[in-house]
PDB file of C-alpha atoms in Angstrom:
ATOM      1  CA  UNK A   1     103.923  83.581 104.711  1.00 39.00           C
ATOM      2  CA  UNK A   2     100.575  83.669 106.454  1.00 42.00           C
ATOM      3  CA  UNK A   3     100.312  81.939 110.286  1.00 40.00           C
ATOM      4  CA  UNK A   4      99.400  77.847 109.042  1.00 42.00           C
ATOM      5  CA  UNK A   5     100.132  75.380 107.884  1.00 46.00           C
ATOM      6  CA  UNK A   6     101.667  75.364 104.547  1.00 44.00           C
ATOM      7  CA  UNK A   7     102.369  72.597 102.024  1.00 49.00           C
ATOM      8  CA  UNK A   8     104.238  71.877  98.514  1.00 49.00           C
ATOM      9  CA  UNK A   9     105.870  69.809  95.935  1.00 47.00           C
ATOM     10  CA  UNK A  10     109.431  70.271  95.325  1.00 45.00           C
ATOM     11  CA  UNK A  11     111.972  68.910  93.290  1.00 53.00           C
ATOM     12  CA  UNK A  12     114.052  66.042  94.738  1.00 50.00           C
ATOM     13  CA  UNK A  13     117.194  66.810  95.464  1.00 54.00           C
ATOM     14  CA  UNK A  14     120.648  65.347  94.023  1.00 58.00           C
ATOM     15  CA  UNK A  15     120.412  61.482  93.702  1.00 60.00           C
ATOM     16  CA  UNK A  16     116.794  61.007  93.283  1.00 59.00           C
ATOM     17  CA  UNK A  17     114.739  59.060  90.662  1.00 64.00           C
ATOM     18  CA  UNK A  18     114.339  61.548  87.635  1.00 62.00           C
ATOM     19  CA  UNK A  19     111.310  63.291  87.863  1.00 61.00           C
ATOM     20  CA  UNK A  20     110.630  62.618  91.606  1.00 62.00           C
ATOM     21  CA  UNK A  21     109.326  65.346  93.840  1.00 57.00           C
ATOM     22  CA  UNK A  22     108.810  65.260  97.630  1.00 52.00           C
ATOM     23  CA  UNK A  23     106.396  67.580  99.767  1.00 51.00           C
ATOM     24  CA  UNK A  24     107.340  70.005 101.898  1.00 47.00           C
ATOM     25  CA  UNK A  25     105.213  71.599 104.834  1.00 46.00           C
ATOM     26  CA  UNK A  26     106.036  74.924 105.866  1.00 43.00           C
ATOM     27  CA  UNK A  27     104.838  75.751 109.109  1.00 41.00           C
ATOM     28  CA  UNK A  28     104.679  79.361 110.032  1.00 42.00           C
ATOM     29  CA  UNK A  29     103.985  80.180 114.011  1.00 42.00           C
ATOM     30  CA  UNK A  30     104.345  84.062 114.443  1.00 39.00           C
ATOM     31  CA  UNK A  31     104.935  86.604 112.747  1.00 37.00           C
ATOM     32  CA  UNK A  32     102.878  88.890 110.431  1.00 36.00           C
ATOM     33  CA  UNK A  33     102.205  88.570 106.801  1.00 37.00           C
ATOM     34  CA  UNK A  34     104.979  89.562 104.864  1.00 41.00           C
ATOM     35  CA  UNK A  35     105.438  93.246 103.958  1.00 53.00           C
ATOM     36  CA  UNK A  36     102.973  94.233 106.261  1.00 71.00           C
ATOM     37  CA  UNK A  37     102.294  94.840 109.898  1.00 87.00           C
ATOM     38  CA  UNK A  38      99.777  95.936 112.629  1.00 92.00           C
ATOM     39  CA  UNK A  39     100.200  99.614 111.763  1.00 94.00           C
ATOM     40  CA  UNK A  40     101.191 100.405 108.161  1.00 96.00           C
ATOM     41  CA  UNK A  41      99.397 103.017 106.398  1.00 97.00           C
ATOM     42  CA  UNK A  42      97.642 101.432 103.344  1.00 95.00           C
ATOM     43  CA  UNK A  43      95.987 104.322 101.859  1.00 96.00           C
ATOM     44  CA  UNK A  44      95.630 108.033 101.467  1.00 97.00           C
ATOM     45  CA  UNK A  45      92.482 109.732 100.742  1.00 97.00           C
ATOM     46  CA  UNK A  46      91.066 113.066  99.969  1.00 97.00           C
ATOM     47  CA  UNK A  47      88.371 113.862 102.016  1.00 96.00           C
ATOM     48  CA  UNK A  48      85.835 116.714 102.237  1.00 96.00           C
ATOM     49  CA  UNK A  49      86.507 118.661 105.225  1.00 96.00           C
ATOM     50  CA  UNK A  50      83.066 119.777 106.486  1.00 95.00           C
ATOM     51  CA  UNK A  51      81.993 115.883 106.689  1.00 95.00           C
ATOM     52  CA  UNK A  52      85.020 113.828 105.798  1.00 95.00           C
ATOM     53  CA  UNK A  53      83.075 111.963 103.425  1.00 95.00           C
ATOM     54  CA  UNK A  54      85.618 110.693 101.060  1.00 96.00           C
ATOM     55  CA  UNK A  55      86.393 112.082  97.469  1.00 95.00           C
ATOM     56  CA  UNK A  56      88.969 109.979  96.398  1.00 95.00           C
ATOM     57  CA  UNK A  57      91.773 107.759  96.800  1.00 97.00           C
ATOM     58  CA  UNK A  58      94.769 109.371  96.040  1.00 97.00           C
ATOM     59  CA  UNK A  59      97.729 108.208  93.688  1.00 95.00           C
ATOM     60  CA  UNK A  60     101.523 108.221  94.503  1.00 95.00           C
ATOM     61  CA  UNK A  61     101.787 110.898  91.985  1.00 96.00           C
ATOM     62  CA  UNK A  62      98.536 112.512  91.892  1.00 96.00           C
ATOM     63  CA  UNK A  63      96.853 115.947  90.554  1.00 96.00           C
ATOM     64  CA  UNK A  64      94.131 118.293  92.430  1.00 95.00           C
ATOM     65  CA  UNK A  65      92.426 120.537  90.564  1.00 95.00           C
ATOM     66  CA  UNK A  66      91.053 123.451  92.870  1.00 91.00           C
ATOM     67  CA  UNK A  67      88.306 124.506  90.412  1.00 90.00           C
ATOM     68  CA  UNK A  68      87.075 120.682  90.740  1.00 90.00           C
ATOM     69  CA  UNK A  69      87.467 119.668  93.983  1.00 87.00           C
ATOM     70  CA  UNK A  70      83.777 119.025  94.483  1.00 82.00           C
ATOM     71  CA  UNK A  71      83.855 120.040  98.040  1.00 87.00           C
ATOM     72  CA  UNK A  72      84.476 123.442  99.578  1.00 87.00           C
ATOM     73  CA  UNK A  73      87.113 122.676 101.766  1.00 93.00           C
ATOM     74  CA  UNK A  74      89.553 119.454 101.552  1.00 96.00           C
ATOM     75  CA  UNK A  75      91.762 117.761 104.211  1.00 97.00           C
ATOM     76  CA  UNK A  76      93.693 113.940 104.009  1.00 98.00           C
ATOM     77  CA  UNK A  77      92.985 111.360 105.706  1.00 98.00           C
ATOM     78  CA  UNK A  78      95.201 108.252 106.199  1.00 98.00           C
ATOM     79  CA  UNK A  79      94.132 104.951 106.368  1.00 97.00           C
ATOM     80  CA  UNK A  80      95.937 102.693 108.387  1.00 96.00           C
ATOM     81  CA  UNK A  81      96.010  98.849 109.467  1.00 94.00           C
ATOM     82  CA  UNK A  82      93.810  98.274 112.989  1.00 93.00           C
ATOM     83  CA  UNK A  83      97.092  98.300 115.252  1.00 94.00           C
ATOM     84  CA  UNK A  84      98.358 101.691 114.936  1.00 96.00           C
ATOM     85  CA  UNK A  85      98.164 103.883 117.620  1.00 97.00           C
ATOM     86  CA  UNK A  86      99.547 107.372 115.605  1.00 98.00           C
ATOM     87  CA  UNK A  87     100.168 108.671 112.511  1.00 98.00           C
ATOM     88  CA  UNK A  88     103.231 111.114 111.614  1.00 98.00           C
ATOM     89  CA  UNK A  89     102.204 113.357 108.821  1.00 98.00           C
ATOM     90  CA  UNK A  90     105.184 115.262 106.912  1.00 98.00           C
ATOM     91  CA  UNK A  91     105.092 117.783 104.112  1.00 97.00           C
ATOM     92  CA  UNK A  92     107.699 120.375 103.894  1.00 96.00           C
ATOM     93  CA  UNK A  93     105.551 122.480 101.361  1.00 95.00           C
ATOM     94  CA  UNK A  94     102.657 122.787 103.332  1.00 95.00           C
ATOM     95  CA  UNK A  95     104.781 123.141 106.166  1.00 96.00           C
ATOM     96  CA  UNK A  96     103.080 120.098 108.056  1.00 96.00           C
ATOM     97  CA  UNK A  97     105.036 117.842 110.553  1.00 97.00           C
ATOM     98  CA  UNK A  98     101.940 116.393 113.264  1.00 97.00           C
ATOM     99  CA  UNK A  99     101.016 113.738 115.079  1.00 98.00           C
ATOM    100  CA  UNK A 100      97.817 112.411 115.222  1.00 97.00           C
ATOM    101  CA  UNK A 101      96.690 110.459 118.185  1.00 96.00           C
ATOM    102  CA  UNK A 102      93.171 109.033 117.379  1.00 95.00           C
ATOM    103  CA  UNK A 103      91.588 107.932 114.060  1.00 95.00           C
ATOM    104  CA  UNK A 104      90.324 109.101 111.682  1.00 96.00           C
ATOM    105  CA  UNK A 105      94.427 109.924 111.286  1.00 97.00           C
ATOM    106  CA  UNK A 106      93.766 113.599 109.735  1.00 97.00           C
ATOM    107  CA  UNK A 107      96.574 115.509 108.160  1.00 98.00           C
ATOM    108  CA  UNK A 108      95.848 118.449 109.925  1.00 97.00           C
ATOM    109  CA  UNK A 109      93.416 117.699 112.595  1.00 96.00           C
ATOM    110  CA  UNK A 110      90.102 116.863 113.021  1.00 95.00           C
ATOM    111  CA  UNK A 111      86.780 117.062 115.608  1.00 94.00           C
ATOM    112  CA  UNK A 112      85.145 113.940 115.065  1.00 91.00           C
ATOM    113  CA  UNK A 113      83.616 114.104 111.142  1.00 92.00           C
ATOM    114  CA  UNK A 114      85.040 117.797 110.887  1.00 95.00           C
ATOM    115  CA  UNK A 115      88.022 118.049 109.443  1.00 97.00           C
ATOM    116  CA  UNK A 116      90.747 121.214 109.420  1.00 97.00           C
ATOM    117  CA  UNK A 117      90.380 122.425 105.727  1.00 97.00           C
ATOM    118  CA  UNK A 118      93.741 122.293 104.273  1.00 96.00           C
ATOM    119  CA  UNK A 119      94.187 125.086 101.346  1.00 93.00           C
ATOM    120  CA  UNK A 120      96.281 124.077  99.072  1.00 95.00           C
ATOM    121  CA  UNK A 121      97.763 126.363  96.681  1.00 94.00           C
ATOM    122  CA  UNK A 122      99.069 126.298  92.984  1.00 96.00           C
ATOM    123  CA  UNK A 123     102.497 124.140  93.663  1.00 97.00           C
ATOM    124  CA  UNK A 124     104.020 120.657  94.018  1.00 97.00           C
ATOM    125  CA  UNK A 125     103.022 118.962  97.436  1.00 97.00           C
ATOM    126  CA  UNK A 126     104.768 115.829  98.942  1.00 97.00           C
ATOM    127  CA  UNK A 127     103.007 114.083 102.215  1.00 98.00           C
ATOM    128  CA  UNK A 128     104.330 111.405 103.972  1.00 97.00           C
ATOM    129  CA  UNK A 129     102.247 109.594 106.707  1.00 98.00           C
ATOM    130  CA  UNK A 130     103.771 106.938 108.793  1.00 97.00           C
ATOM    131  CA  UNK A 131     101.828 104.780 111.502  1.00 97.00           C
ATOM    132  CA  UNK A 132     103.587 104.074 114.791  1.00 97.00           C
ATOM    133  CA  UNK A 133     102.887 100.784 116.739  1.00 96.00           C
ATOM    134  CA  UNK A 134     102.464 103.324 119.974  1.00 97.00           C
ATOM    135  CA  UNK A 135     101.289 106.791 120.894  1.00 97.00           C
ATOM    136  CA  UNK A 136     103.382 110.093 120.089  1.00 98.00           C
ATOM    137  CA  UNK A 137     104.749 109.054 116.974  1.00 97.00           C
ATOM    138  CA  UNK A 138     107.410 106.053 118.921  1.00 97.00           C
ATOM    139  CA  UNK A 139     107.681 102.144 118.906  1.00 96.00           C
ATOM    140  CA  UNK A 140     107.835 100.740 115.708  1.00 95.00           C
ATOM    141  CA  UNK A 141     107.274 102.794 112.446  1.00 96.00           C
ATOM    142  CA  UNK A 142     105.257 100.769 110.074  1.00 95.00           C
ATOM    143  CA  UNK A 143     105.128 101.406 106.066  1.00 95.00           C
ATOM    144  CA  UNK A 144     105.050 105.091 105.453  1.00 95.00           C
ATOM    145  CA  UNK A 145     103.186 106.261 102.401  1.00 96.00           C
ATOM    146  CA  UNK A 146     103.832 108.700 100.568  1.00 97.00           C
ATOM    147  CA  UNK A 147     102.239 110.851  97.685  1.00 97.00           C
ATOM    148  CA  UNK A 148     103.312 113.685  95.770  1.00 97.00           C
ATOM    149  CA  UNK A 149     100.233 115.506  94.447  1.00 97.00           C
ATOM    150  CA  UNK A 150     100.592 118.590  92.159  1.00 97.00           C
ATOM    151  CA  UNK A 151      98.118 121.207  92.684  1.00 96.00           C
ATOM    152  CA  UNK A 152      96.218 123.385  89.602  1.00 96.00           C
ATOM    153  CA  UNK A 153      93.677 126.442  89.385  1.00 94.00           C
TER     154      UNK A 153
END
């Protein structure tokens, strides 16, 4: 639950009038919302790599089409909740495994608004990124995301 103060009905337990309910208020102190923290990824997106102006979301299982890209060059970017201070990219078929210290989190590095092009080729891709609550890919790991996107001509 959300930091608050939360309230509801619930049945009355063994011994009560038929019917009765009582209220309950649920107060919650700390914590984080649950299933999510200050640095999970929420998103993976393909961007164009001369201006990382955003294409498109990507899917968990996704296809790329190289003859419609609709950019010249391509790279990923990850988008990840405001506390993260890196971002572990993984993918054994493009032979990726970075850290990236400074958003935008690029999947293979970027220069402010330029990205490194990544050229895919005709094959099966999985990529993993993973946000870290501190620098160098350590401290806690947040929600990795992960999408498997098949590349075409």
């Amino acid at each position: 639950a959300a930091r608050g103060r939360h309230r509801g009905t619930v049945p009355r337990p063994r011994g009560g009038a038929a019917g009765a309910t009582s209220t309950l208020t649920l107060t919650v102190e700390g914590g984080t919302t649950t299933g999510s923290n200050a640095y999970d990824i929420t998103g993976l997106v393909l961007v164009n790599a001369s201006n990382g102006a955003v294409i498109r979301t990507l899917g968990a299982n996704d296809t790329i089409s190289l003859g419609n890209l609709g950019a010249p060059s391509v790279s990923i970017q990850a988008i990840a909740n405001a506390g993260a201070k890196s971002v572990k990219f993984v993918s054994a078929a493009a032979g990726v495994s970075r850290t990236e210290g400074n958003a935008p989190w690029a999947f293979l590095g970027n220069s402010g608004s330029a990205y490194t092009p990544w050229k895919p080729t005709v094959q099966t891709y999985s990529i993993t990124a993973t946000g870290y609550s501190a620098s160098g890919a350590s401290g806690t790991a947040g929600k990795a995301m992960t999408v498997t996107i098949n590349v075409t001509p």
